[in-house]
PDB file of C-alpha atoms and ligand atoms in Angstrom:
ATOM      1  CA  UNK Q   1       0.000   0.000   0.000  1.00 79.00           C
ATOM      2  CA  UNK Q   2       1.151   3.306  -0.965  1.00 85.00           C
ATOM      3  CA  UNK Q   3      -0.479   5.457   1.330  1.00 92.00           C
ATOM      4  CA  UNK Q   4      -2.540   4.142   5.165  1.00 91.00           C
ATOM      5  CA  UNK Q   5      -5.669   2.712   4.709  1.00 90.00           C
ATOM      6  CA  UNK Q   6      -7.453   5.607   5.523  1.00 92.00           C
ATOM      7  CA  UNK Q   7      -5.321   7.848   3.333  1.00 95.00           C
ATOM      8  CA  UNK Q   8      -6.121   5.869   0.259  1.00 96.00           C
ATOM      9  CA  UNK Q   9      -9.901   5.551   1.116  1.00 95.00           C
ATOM     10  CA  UNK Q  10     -10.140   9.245   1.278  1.00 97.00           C
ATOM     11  CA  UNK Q  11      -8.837   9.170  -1.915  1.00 97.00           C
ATOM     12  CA  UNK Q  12     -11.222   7.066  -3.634  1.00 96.00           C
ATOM     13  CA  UNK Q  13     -13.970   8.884  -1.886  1.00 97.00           C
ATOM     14  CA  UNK Q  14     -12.155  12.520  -3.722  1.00 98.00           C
ATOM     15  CA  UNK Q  15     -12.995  10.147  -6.857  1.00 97.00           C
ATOM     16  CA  UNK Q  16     -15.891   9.041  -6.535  1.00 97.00           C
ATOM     17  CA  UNK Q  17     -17.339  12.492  -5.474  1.00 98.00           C
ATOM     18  CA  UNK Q  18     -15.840  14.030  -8.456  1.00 97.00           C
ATOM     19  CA  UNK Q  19     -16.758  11.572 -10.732  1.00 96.00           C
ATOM     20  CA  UNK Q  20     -20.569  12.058  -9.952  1.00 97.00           C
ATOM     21  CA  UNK Q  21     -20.574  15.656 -11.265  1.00 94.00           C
ATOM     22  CA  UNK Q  22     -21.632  16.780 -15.126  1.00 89.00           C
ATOM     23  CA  UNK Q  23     -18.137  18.082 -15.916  1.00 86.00           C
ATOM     24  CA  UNK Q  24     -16.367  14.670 -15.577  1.00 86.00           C
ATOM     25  CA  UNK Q  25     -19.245  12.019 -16.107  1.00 85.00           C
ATOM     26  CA  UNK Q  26     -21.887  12.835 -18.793  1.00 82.00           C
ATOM     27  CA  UNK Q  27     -24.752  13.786 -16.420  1.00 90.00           C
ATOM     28  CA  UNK Q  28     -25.292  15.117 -12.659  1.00 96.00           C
ATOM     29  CA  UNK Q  29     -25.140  11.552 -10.538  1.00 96.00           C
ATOM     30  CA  UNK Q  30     -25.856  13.853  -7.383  1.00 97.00           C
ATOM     31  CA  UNK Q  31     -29.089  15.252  -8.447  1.00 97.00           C
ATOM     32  CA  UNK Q  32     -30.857  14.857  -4.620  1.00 98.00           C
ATOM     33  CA  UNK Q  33     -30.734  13.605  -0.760  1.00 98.00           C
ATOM     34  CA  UNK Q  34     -31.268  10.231  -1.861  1.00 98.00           C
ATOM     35  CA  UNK Q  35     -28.066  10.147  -4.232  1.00 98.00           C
ATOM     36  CA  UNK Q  36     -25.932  12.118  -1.694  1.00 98.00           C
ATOM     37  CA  UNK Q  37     -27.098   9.648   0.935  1.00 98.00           C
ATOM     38  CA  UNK Q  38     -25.585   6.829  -1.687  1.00 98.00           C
ATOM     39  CA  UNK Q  39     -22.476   8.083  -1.756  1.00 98.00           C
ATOM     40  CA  UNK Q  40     -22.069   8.478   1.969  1.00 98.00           C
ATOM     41  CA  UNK Q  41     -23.555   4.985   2.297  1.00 97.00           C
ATOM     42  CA  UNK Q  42     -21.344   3.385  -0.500  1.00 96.00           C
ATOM     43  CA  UNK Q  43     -18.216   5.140   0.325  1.00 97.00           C
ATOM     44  CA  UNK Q  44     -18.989   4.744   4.527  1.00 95.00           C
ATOM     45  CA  UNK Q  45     -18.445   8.227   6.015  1.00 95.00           C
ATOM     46  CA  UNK Q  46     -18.703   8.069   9.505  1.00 92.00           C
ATOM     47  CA  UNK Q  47     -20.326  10.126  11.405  1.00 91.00           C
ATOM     48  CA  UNK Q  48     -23.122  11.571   9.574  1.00 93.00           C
ATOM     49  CA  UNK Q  49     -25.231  13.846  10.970  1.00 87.00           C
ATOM     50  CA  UNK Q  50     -28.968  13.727   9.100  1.00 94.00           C
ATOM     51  CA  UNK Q  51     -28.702  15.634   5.911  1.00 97.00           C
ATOM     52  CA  UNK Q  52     -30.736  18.244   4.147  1.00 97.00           C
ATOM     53  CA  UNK Q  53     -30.490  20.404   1.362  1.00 97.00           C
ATOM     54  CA  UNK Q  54     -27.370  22.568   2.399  1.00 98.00           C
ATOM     55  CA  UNK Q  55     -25.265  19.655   2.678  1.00 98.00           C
ATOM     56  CA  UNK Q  56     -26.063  18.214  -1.107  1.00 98.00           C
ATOM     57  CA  UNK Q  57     -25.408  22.518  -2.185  1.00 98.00           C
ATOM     58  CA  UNK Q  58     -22.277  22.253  -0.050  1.00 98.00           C
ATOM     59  CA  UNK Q  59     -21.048  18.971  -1.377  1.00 98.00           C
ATOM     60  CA  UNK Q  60     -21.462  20.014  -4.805  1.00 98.00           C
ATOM     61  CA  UNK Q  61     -19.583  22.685  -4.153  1.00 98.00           C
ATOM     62  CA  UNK Q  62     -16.419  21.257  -2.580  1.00 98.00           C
ATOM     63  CA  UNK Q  63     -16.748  18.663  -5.962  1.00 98.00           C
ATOM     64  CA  UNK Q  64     -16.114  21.388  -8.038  1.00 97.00           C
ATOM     65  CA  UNK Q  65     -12.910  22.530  -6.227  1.00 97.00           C
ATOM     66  CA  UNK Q  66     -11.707  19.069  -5.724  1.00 98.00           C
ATOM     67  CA  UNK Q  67     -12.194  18.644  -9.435  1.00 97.00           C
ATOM     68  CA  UNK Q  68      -9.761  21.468  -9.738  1.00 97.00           C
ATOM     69  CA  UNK Q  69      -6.983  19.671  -8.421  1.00 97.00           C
ATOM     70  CA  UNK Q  70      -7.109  17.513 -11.289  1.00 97.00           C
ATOM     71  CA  UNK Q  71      -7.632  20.246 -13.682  1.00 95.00           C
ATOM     72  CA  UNK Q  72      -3.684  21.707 -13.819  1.00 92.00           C
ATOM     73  CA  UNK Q  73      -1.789  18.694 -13.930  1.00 88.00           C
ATOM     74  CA  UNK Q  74       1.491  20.014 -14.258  1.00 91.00           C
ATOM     75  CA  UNK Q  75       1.100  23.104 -12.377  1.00 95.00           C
ATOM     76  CA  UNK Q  76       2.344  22.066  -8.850  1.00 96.00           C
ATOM     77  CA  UNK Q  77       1.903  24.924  -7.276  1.00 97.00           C
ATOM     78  CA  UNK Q  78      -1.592  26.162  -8.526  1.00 98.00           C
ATOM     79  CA  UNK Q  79      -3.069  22.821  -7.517  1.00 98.00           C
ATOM     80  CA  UNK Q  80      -0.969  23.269  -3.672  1.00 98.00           C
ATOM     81  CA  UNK Q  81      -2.505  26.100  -3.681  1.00 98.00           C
ATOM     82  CA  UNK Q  82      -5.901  24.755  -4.295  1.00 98.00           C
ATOM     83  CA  UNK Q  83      -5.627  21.785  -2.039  1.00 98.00           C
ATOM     84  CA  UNK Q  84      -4.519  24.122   0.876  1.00 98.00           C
ATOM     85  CA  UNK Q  85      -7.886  26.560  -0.050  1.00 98.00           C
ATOM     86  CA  UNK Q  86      -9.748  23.344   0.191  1.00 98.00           C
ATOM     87  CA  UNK Q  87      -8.562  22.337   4.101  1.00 97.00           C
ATOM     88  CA  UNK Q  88      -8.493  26.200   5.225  1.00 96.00           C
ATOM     89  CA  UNK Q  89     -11.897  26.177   4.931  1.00 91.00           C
ATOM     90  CA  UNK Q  90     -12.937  23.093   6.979  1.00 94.00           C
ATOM     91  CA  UNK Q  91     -12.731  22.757  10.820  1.00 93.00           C
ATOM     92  CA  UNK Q  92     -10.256  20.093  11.582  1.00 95.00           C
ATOM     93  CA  UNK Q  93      -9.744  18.611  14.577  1.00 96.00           C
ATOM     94  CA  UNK Q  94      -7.108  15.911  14.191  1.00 96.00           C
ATOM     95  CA  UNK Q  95      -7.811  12.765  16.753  1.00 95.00           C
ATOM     96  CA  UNK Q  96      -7.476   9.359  17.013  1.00 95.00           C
ATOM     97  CA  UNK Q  97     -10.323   6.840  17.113  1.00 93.00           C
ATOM     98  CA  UNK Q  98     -10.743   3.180  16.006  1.00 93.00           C
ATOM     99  CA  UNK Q  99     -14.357   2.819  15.067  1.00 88.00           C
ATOM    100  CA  UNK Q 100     -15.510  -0.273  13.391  1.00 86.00           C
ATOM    101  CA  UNK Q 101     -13.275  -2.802  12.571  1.00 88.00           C
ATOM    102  CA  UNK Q 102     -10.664  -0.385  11.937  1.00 87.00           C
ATOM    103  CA  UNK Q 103      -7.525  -0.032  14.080  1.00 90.00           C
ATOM    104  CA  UNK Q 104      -6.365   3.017  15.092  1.00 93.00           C
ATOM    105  CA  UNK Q 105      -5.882   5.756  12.647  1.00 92.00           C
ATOM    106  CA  UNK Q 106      -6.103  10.094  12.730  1.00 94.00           C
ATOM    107  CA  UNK Q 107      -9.631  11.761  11.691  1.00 95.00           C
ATOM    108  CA  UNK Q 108      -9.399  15.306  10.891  1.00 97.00           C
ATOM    109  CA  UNK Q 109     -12.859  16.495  10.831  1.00 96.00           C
ATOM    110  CA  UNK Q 110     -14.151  17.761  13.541  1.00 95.00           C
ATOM    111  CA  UNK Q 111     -16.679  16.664  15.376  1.00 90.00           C
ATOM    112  CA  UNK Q 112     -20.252  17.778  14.410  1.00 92.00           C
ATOM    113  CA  UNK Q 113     -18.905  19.224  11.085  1.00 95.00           C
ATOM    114  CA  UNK Q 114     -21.262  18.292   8.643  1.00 96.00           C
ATOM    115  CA  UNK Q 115     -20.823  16.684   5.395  1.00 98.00           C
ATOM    116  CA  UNK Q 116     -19.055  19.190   2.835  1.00 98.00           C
ATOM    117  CA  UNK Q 117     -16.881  20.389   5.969  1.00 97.00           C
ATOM    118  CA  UNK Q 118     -15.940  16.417   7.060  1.00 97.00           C
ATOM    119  CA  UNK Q 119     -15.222  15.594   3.346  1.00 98.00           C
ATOM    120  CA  UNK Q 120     -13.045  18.670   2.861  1.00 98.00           C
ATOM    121  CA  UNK Q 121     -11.154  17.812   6.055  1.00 98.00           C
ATOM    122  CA  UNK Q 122     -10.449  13.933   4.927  1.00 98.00           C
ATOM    123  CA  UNK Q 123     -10.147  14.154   1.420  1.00 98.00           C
ATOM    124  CA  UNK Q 124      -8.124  17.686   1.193  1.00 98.00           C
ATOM    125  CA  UNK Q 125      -5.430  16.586   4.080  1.00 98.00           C
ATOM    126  CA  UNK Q 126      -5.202  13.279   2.146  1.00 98.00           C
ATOM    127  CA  UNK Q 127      -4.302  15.263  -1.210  1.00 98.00           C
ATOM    128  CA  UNK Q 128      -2.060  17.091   0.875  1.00 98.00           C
ATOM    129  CA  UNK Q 129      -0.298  13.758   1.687  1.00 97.00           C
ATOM    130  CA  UNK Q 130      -0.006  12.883  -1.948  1.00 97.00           C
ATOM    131  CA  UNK Q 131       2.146  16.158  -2.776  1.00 97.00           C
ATOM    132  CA  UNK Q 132       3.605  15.574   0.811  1.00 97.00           C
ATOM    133  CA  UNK Q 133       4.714  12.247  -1.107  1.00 96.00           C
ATOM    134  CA  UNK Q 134       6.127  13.446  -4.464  1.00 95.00           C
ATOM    135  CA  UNK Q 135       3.015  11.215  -6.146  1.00 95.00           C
ATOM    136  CA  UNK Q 136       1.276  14.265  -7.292  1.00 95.00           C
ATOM    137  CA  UNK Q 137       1.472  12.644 -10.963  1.00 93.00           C
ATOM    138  CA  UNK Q 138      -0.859  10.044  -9.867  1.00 95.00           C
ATOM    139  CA  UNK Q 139      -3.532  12.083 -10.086  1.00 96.00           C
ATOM    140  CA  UNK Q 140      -5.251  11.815 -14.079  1.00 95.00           C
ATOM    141  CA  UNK Q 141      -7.707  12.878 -16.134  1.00 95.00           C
ATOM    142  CA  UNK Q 142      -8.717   9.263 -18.305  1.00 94.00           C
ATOM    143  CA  UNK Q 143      -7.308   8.962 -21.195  1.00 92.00           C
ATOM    144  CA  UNK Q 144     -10.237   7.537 -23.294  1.00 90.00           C
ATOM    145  CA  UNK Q 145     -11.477   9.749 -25.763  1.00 88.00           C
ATOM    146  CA  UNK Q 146     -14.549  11.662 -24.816  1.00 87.00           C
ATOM    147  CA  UNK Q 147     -13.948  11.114 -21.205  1.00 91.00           C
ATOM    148  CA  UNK Q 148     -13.388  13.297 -18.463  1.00 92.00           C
ATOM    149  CA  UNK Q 149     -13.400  11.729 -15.323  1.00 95.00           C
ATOM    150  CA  UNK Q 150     -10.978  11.504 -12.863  1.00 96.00           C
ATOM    151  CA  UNK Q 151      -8.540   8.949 -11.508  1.00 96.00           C
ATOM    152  CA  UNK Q 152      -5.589   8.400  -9.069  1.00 95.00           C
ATOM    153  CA  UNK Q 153      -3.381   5.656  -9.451  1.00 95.00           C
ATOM    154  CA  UNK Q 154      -2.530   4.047  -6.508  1.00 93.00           C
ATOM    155  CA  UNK Q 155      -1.414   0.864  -8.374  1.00 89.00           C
ATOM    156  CA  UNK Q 156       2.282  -0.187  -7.175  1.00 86.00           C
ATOM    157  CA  UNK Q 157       3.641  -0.137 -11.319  1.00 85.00           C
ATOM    158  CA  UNK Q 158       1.450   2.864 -11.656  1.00 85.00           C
ATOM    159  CA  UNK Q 159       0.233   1.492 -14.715  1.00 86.00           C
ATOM    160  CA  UNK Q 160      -3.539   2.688 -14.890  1.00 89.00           C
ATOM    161  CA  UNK Q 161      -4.595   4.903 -17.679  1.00 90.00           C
ATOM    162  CA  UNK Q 162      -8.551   4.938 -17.650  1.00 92.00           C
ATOM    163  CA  UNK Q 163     -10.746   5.537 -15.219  1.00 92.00           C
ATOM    164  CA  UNK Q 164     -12.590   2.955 -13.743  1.00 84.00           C
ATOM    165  CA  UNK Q 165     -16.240   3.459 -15.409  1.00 79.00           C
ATOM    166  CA  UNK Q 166     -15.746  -0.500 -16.596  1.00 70.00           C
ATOM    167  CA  UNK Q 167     -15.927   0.743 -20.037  1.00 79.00           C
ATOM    168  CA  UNK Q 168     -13.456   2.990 -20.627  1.00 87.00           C
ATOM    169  CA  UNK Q 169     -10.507   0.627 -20.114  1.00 76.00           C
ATOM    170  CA  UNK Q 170     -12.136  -2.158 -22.040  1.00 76.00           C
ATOM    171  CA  UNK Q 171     -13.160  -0.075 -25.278  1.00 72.00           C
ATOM    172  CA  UNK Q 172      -9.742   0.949 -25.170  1.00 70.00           C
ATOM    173  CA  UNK Q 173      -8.435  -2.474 -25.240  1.00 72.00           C
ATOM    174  CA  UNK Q 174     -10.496  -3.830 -27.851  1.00 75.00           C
ATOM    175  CA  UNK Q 175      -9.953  -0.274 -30.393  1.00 74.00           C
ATOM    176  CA  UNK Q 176      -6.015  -1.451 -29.603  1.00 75.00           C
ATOM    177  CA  UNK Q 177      -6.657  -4.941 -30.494  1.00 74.00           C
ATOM    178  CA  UNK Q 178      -8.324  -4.020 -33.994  1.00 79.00           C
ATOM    179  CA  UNK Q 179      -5.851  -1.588 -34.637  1.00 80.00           C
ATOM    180  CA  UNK Q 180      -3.297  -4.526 -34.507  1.00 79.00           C
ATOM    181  CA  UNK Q 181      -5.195  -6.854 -36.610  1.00 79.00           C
ATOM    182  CA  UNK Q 182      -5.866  -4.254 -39.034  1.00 79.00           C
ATOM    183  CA  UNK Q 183      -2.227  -3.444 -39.032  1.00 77.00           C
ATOM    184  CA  UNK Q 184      -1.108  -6.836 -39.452  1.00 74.00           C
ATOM    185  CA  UNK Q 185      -3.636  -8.246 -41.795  1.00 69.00           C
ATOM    186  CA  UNK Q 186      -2.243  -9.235 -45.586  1.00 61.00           C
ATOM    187  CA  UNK Q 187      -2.379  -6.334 -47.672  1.00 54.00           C
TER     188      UNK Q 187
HETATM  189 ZN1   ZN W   1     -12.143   6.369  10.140  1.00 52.29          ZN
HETATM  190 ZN1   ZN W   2     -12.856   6.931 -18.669  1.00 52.29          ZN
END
C-alpha cells in the first residue's frame, strides 16, 4: 500500500465524489438527498449527521474545487494552492479513534462538522499527503477519448490509464486490439 488505509480511502472517496458531477461524467449523478445519501452509504463516512439540502449545495460545491486539483496537472503549485484553499476552509480537529473494525488511525474532521466540511477535512489533508509524497502525478484525467473523469493511481507499477467506469478501459483495449489486426492483416 502506498499510502494508510485511511489515506487511500479518502482518496477514492475525492474520486468518486468528483466523478458524480456533469463536468467529468456525462450527467449530474448527485441530483438529490437520496443520491448524496448513496455516496455516503457506499463510500462509509462516519459520522453523519442527518442531511438536508445545504449539505447536497455544499457537497457540490467542494466537488467542483476538488475537481480542480485535477484540472492543472502540471502546475504544482496552482493545484498546492488549491488543495490548501480546500482544508483552510474546513474545521479540523485531528484525533485518534478506532471505530468499526478499523484499528487506530487520525480523523481530521471535527466533530459535528457536517458533510461538505468532514469531506473537505479527509479528502483535502489526504491530497495534501499525496504532494507531501512526491506522487502528485498520480492524479489523471482518463485517457479515453470523450472522457473526463478523474482517476488516481494508486497501483504499485502505476500502470492505470482509464478511469474505472468498466468501459473505458475495455473499449480501449479492444480499439487497440483491432488496430493490430488491421495493421497486421495481408495487404
Ligand atoms: Zn475512520
Ligand atoms: Zn474513462
Amino acid at each position: 500500500m502506498l499510502f494508510s488505509h485511511d489515506t487511500e480511502h479518502a482518496l477514492h472517496m475525492v474520486v468518486d465524489l468528483v466523478n458524480t458531477g456533469p463536468a467529468a461524467a456525462d450527467e449530474e449523478h448527485l441530483p438529490d438527498l437520496v443520491a448524496l445519501q448513496a455516496f455516503v452509504e457506499r463510500n462509509r463516512v462516519s459520522d453523519v449527521c442527518d442531511l438536508d439540502a445545504r449539505d447536497l449545495d455544499a457537497t457540490l460545491r467542494l466537488r467542483e474545487r476538488l475537481h480542480g486539483v485535477f484540472q492543472a496537472p502540471s502546475d504544482t503549485e496552482l493545484t498546492v494552492r488549491r488543495i490548501n484553499a480546500i482544508i483552510a476552509e474546513a474545521r479540523t480537529t485531528p484525533h485518534l479513534t478506532d471505530h468499526e473494525e478499523w484499528d487506530w488511525h487520525v480523523h481530521f474532521f471535527a466533530p459535528g462538522s457536517r458533510l461538505a466540511e468532514h469531506l473537505a477535512a479527509e479528502c483535502g489533508i489526504a491530497l495534501a499527503y499525496v504532494v507531501a509524497a512526491g506522487e502528485l502525478h498520480r492524479l489523471s484525467v482518463c485517457e479515453a477519448p470523450d472522457c473526463e473523469r478523474v482517476l488516481i493511481d494508486l497501483s504499485r507499477n502505476r500502470c492505470r490509464r482509464y478511469c474505472d467506469s468498466r468501459t473505458c478501459g475495455n473499449r480501449m483495449h479492444v480499439a487497440a486490439y483491432r488496430a493490430r489486426q488491421r495493421e497486421s492483416a495481408p495487404g
